[in-house]
Coordinates of C-alpha atoms and ligand atoms in Angstrom, one line a residue:
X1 CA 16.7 10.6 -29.3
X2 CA 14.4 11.8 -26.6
X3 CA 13.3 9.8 -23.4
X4 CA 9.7 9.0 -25.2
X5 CA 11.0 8.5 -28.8
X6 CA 13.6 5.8 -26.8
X7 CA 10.4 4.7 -24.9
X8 CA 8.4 3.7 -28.0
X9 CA 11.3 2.8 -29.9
X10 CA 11.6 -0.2 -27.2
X11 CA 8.3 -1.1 -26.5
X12 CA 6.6 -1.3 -29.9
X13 CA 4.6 -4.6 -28.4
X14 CA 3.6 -3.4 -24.9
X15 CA 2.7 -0.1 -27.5
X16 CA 0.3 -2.8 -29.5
X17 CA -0.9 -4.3 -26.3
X18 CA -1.9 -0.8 -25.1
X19 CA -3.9 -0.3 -28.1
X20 CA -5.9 -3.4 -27.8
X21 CA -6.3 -3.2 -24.2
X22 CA -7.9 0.2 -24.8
X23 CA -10.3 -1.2 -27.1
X24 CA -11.6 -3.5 -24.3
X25 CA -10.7 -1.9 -20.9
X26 CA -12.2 1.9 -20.1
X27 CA -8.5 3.8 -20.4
X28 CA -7.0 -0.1 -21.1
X29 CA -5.8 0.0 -17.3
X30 CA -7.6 -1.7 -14.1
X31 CA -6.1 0.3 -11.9
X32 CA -5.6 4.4 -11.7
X33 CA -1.7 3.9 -10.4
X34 CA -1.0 1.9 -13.9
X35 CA -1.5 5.2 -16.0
X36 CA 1.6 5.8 -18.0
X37 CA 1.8 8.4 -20.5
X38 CA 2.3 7.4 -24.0
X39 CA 1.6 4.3 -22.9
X40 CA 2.6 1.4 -19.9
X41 CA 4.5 -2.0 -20.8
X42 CA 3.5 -5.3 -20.4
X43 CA 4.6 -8.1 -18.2
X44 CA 5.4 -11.3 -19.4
X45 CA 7.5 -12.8 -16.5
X46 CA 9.2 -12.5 -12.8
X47 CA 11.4 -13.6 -10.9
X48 CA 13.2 -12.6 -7.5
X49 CA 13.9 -8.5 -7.9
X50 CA 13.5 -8.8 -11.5
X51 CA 11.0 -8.5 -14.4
X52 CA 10.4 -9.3 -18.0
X53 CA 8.5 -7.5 -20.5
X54 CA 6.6 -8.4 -23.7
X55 CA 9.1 -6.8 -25.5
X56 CA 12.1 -8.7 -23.4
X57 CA 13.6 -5.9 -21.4
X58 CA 14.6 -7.1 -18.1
X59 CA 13.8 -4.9 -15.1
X60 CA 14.6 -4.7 -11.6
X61 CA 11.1 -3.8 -10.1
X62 CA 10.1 -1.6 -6.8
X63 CA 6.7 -1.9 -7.8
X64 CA 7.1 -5.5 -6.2
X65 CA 3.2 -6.8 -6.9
X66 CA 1.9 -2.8 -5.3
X67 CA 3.7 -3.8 -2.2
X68 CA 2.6 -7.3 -2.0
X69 CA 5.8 -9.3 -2.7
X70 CA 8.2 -8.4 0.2
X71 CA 9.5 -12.0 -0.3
X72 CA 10.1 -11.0 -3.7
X73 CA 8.3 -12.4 -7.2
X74 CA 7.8 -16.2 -7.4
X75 CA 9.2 -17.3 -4.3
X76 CA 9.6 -20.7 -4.1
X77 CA 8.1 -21.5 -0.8
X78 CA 5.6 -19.5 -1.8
X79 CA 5.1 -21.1 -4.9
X80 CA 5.6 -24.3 -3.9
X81 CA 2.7 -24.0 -1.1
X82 CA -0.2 -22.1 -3.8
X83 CA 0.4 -24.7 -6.4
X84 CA -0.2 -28.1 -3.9
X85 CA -3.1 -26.2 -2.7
X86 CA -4.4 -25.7 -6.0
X87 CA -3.9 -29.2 -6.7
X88 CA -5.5 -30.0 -3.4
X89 CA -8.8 -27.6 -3.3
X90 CA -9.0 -24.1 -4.6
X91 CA -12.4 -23.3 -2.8
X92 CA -14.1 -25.5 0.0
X93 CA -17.3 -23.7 0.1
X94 CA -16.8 -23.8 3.8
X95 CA -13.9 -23.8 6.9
X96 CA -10.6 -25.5 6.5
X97 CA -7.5 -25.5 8.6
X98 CA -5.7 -23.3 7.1
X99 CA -7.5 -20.2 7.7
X100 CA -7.1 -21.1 11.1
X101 CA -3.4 -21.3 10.8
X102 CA -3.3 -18.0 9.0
X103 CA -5.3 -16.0 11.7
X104 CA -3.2 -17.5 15.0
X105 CA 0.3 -16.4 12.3
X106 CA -1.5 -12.6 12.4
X107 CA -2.5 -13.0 15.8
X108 CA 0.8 -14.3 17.0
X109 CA 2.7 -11.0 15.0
X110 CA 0.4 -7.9 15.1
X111 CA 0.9 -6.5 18.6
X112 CA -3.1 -5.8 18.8
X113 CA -4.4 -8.9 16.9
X114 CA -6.7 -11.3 18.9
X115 CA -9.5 -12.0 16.5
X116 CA -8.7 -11.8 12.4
X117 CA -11.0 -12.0 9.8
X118 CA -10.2 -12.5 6.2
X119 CA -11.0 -10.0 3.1
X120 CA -10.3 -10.4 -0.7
X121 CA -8.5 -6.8 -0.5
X122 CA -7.4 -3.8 1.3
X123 CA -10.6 -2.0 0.6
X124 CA -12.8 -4.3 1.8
X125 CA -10.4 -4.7 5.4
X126 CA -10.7 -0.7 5.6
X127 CA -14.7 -0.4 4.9
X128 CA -15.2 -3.1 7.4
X129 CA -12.7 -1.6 9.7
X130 CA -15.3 1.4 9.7
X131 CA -18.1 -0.6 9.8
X132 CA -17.1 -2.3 13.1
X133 CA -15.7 0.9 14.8
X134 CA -19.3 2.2 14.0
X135 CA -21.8 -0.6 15.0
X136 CA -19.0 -0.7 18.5
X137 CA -19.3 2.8 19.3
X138 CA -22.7 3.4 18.1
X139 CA -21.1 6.2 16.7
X140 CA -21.5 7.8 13.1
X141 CA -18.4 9.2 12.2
X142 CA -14.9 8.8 11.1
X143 CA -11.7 11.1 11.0
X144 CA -9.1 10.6 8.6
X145 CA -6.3 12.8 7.5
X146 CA -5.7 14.5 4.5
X147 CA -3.1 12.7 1.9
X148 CA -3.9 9.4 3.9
X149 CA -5.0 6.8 1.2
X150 CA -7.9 3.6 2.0
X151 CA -8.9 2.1 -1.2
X152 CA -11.7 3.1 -3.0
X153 CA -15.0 2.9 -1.2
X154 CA -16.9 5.7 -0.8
X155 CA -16.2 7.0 2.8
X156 CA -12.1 7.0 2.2
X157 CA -12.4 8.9 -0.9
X158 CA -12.6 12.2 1.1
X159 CA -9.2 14.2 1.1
X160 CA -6.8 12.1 -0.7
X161 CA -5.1 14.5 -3.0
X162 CA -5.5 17.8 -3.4
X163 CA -7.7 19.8 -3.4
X164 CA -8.7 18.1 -0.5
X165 CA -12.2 19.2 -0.7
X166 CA -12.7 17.4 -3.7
X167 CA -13.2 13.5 -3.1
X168 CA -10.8 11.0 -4.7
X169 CA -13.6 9.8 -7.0
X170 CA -17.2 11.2 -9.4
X171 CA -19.7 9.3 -8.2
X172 CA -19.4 9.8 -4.2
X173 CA -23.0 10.5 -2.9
X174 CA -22.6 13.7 -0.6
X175 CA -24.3 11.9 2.0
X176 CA -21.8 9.2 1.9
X177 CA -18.8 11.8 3.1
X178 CA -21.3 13.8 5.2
X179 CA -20.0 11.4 8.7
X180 CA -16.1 11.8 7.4
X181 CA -14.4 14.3 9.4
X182 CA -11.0 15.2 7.5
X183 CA -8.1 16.9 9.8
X184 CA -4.6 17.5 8.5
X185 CA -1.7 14.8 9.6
X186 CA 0.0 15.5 12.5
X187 CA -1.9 17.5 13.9
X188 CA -3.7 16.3 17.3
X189 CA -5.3 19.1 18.0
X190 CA -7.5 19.2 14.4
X191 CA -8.3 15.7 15.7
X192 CA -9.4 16.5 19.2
X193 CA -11.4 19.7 17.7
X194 CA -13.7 17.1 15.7
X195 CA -14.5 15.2 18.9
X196 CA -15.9 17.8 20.6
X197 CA -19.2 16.2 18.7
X198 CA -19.0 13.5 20.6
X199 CA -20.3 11.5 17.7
X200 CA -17.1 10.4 16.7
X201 CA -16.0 6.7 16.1
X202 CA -13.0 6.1 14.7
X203 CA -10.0 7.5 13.4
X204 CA -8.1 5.9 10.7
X205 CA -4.9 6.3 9.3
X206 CA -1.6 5.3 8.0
X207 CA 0.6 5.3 10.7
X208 CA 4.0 5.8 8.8
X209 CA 1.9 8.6 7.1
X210 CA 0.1 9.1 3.9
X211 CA 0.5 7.4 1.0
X212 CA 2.7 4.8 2.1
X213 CA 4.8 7.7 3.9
X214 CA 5.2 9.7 1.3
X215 CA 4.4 12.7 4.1
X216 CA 5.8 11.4 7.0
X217 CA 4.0 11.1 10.5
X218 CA 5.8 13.0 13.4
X219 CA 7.7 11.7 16.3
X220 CA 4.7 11.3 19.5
X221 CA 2.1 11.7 17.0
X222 CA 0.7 8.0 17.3
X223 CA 1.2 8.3 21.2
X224 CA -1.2 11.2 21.0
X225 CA -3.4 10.1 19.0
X226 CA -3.6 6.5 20.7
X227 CA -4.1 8.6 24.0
X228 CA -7.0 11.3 23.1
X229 CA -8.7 8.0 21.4
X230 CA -8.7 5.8 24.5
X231 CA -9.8 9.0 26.3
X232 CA -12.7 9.7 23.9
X233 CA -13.6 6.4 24.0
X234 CA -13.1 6.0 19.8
X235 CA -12.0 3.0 18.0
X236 CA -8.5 4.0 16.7
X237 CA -7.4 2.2 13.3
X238 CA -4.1 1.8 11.9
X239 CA -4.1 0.9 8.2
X240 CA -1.0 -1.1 8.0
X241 CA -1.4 -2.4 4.0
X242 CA 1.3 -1.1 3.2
X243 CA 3.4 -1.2 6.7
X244 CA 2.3 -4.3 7.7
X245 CA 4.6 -7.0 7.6
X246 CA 7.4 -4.8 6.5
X247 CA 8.2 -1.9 8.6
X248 CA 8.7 -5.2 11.3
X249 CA 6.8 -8.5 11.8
X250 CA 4.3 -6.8 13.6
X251 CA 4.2 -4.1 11.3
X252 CA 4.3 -0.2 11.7
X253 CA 2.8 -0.1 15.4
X254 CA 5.6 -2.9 16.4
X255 CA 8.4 -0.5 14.9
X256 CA 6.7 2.9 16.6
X257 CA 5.6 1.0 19.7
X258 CA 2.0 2.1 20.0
X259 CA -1.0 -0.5 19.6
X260 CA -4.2 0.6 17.9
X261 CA -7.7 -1.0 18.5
X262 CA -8.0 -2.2 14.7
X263 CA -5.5 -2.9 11.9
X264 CA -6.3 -3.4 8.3
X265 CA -4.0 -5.7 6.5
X266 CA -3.4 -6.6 2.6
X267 CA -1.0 -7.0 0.4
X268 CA 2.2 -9.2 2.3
X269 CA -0.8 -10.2 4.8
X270 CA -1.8 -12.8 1.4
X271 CA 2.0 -13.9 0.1
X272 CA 1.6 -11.4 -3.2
X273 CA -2.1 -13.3 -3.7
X274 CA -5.3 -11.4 -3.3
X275 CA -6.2 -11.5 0.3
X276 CA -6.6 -9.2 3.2
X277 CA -7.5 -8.8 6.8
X278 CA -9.0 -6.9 10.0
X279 CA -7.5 -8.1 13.1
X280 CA -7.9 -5.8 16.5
X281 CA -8.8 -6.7 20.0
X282 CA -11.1 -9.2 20.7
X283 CA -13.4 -6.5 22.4
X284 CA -14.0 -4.9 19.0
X285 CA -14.0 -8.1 16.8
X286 CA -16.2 -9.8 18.3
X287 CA -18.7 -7.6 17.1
X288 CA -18.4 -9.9 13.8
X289 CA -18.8 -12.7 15.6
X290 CA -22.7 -14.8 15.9
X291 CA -23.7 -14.9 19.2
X292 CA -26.9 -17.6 19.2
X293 CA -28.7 -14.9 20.3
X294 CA -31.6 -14.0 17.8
X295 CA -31.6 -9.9 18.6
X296 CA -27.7 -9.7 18.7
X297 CA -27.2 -12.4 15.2
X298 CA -30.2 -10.0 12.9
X299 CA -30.2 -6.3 15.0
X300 CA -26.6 -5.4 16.7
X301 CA -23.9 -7.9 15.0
X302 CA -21.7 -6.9 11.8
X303 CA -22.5 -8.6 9.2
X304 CA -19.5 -10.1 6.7
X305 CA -19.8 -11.8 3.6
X306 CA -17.5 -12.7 0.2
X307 CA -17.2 -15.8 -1.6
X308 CA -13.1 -15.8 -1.7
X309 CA -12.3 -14.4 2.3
X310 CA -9.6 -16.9 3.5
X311 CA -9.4 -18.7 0.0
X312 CA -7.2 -21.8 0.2
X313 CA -4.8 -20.2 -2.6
X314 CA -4.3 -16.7 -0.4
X315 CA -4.7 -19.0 2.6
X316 CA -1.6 -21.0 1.2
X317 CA 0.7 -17.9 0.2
X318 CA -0.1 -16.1 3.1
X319 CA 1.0 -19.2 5.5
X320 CA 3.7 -19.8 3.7
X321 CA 5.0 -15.7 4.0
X322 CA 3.8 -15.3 7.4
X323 CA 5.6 -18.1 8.5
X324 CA 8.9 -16.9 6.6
X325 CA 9.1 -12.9 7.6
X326 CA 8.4 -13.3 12.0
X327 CA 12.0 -13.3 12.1
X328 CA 13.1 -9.5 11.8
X329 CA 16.1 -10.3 10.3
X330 CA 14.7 -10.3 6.6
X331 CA 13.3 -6.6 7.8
X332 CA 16.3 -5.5 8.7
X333 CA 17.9 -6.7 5.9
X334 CA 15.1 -5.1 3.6
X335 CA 15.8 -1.5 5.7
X336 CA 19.3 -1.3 5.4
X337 CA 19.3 -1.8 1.3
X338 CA 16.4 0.8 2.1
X339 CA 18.9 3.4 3.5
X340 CA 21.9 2.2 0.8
X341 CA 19.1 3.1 -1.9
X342 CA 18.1 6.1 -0.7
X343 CA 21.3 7.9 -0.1
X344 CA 22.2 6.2 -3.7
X345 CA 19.2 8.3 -5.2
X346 CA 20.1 11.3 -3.4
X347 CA 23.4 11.8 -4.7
X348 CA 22.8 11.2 -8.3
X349 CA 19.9 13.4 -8.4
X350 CA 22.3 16.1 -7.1
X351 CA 24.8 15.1 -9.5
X352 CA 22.3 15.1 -12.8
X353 CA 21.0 18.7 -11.2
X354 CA 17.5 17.4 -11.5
X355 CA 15.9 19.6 -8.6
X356 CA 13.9 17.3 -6.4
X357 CA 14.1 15.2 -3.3
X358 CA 14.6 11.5 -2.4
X359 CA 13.4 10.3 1.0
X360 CA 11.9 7.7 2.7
X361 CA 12.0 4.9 5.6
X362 CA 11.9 1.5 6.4
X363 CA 11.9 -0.7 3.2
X364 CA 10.1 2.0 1.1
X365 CA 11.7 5.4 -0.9
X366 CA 10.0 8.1 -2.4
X367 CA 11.6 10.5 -5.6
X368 CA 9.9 13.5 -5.2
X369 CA 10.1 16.5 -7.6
X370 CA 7.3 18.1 -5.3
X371 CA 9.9 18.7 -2.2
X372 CA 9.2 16.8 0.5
X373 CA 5.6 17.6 1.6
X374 CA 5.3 19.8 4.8
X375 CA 3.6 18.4 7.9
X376 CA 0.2 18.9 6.5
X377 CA 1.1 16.9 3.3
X378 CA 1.2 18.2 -0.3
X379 CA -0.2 21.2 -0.8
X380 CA -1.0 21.2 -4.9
X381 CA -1.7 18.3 -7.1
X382 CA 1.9 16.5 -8.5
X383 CA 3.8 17.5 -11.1
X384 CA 2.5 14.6 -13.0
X385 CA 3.9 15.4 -16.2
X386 CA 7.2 14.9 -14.8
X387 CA 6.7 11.2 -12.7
X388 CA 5.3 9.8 -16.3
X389 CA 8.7 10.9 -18.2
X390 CA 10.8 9.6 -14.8
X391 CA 9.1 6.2 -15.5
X392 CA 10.0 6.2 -18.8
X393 CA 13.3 7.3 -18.6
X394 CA 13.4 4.5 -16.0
X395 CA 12.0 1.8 -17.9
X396 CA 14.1 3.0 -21.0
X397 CA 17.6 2.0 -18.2
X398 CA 16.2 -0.8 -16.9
X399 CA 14.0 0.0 -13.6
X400 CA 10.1 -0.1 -12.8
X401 CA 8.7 1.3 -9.7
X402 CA 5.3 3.3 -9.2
X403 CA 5.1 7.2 -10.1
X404 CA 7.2 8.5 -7.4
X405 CA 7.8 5.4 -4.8
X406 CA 9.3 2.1 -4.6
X407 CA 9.1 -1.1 -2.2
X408 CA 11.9 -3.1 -1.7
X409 CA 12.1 -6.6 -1.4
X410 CA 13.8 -9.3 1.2
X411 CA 15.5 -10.2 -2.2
X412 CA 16.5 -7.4 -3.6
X413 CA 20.6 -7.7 -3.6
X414 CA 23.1 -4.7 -3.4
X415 CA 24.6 -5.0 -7.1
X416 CA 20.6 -4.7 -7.6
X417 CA 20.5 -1.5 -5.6
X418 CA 24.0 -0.3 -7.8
X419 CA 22.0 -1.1 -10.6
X420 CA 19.5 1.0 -9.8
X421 CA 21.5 4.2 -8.6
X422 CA 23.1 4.0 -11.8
X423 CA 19.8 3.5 -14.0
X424 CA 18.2 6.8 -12.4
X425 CA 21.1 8.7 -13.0
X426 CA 21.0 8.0 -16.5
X427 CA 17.0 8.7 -16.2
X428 CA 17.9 11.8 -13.9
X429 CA 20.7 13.3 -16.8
X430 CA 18.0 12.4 -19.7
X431 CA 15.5 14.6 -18.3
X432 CA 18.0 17.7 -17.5
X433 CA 19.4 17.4 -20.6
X434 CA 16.1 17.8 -22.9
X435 CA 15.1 20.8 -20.1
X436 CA 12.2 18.5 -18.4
X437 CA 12.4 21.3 -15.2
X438 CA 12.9 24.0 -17.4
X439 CA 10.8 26.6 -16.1
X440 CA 9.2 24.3 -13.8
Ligands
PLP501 C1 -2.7 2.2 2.9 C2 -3.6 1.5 2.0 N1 -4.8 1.1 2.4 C3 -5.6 0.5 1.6 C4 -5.3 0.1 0.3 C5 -6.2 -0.6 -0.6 O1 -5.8 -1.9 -0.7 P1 -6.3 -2.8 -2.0 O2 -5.6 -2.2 -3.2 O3 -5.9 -4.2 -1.7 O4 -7.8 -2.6 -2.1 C6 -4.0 0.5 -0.2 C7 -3.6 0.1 -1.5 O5 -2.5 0.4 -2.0 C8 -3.1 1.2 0.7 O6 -1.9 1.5 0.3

């Protein structure tokens, strides 16, 4: 049998499920990264490291809630704290305490956080991110690196993949990417080039490097970019979503010991719930912040709305994480099943003869069939044909992560990590054997 005739063979529900979904969803997926070729499976149920799906294969997952659930699916504490609160008040159509409590945990672990506000997602935390480094500065535009991924709004969808000079998205007004400045990772002198405008504001990135490190940043990198910033007078912003929380309690610039302006947060910021954040120094905050003062409130302030910032729910998971993970030990714990996994990977994907690469750092591992992207990032689009049947094959021996990364978990246990190894070789020897990489 081959790895998709296995696939459908033991997923004829999720298959149904698929069907029906794409009769009322465009594609029957709400986000891009779901896309699975024939079709993806359906969740039914988690717990800890593990999974279940409608048709009742149990998984252990790296997808862990897109990064979100560093404590792991269904916590207890976790769970414990969002269903009181929903008992107690799901929205207060106001303030209450424990948005408070939420922005002093932040404030207390980011090494640059002095002022927080709350967002429903990581998108929204990087387009205001942007929209404060602008109205600080009085500057127009941003410079951010090739491969690095913001969300979706308009601005970040400037060299994500390649070809860079084709924006992530249709629909991107020209005038929209006409203040983005795009220089290649790692490179501080593409970045000191665009300042020579003058008219530069920000620079955002992923400090661990592009797409949750999938091309790694450079030793001194972040030192030289922190220093030609402060030198330039521009607002430098770390996008921790992914590295916050996890890389160490204070996140990516805690672990590489150099402290940007702003940081947009999501994902672990909210406990797994839908929440995120901009924190930064209280210098730049403040521009958020209503000043009495009728010229400043209407002319020169940012202005920030949503119904759900700091909802009690995300309020309530988020405490309840924050207040769980300030201890490094669960990080270190998380990192060194990080490096058990990866050298795992390595050697059975030598052993199956699948040509690729398997790399990674911190609590996060990438399977690359690519090679590991130069300093400038990937070059060509993926070899996507070849991630979908990996998934499969994957999900056919018992493992879900995302195309060609996975996050691991405070939870996730060694015989979960043996598991694993032994689930991609079996993925690894299916592909060889029906000539996946022939010719490839
Ligand atoms: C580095 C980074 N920034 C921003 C985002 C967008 O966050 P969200 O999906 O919550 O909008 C993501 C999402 O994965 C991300 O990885």
């Amino acid at each position: 049998m081959t790895i998709l005739e296995e696939y459908r063979a033991k997923h004829p529900r999720s298959a149904a499920l698929a069907e029906r979904a794409r009769q009322a969803i465009p594609g029957g997926i709400t986000h891009d990264i779901r896309y699975l070729l024939p079709f993806g499976t359906y969740v039914e149920r988690s717990q800890g490291s593990h999974k279940w799906d409608a048709d009742g294969h149990e998984y252990i997952d790296y997808w862990m809630g897109h990064g979100s659930l560093f404590l792991g699916h269904c916590h207890p504490v976790v769970v414990k704290a969002v269903q009181e609160q929903a008992a107690r008040v799901t929205h207060v159509g106001g303030s209450h305490e424990l948005e408070i409590r939420w922005a002093e945990l932040v404030n207390r672990l980011v090494p640059c956080a002095e002022l927080t506000r709350f967002t429903m997602s990581g998108t929204e935390a990087t387009h205001l991110a942007l929209r404060v480094a602008r109205a600080y500065t009085g500057r127009s535009k941003v410079v951010k690196l090739t491969g690095h991924f913001h969300g979706w709004h308009d601005a970040v969808t400037a060299g994500v993949y390649p070809p860079y000079d084709v924006p992530m998205s249709a629909g991107v007004p020209e005038g929209a990417l006409a203040h983005v400045v795009v220089c290649p990772p790692n490179d501080i002198k593409a970045v000191e080039l665009a300042f020579e405008t003058g008219d530069v504001a920000a620079v955002i990135l992923e400090p661990a490097g592009g797409a949750s490190g999938t091309t790694p940043t450079i030793s001194g990198y972040l030192q030289e970019l922190r220093a030609v910033t402060s030198k330039h007078g521009v607002v430098l912003i770390f996008d921790e979503v992914i590295t916050g929380f996890r890389y160490a309690p204070g996140g990516a610039q805690q672990y590489f010991s150099v402290t940007p302006d702003l940081t947009t947060l999501a994902k672990i910021v909210a406990g797994g719930l839908p929440g995120g954040a901009l924190t930064g120094s209280r210098a730049v905050m403040s521009m958020l912040a209503h000043r009495g003062d009728p010229d400043w409130d209407r002319r020169r302030r940012v202005a920030h709305a949503g119904t759900f910032n700091a909802n009690p729910l995300s309020a309530a998971a988020g405490v309840a994480t924050l207040e769980m993970i300030g201890d490094a030990s669960l990080q270190a714990r998380a990192n060194k099943l990080g490096d058990t996994l990866r050298q795992g990977l390595s050697e059975v994907l030598r052993r199956a003869g699948a040509p690729g690469e398997v790399y990674g750092e911190a609590s996060i591992y990438h399977v690359s069939f690519d090679g590991k992207p130069g300093l400038a990032g990937p070059d060509k689009p993926k070899k996507g044909a070849l991630y979908h049947l990996l998934r499969c094959a994957l999900l056919n021996n018992g493992v879900d992560c995302s195309p060609n990364h996975g996050w691991i978990s405070t939870v996730h246990t060694d015989e979960d990590v043996a598991r694993t190894v032994a689930g991609y070789e079996r993925a690894f020897r299916a592909m060889v054997t029906e000539g996946a990489f022939d010719g490839k």
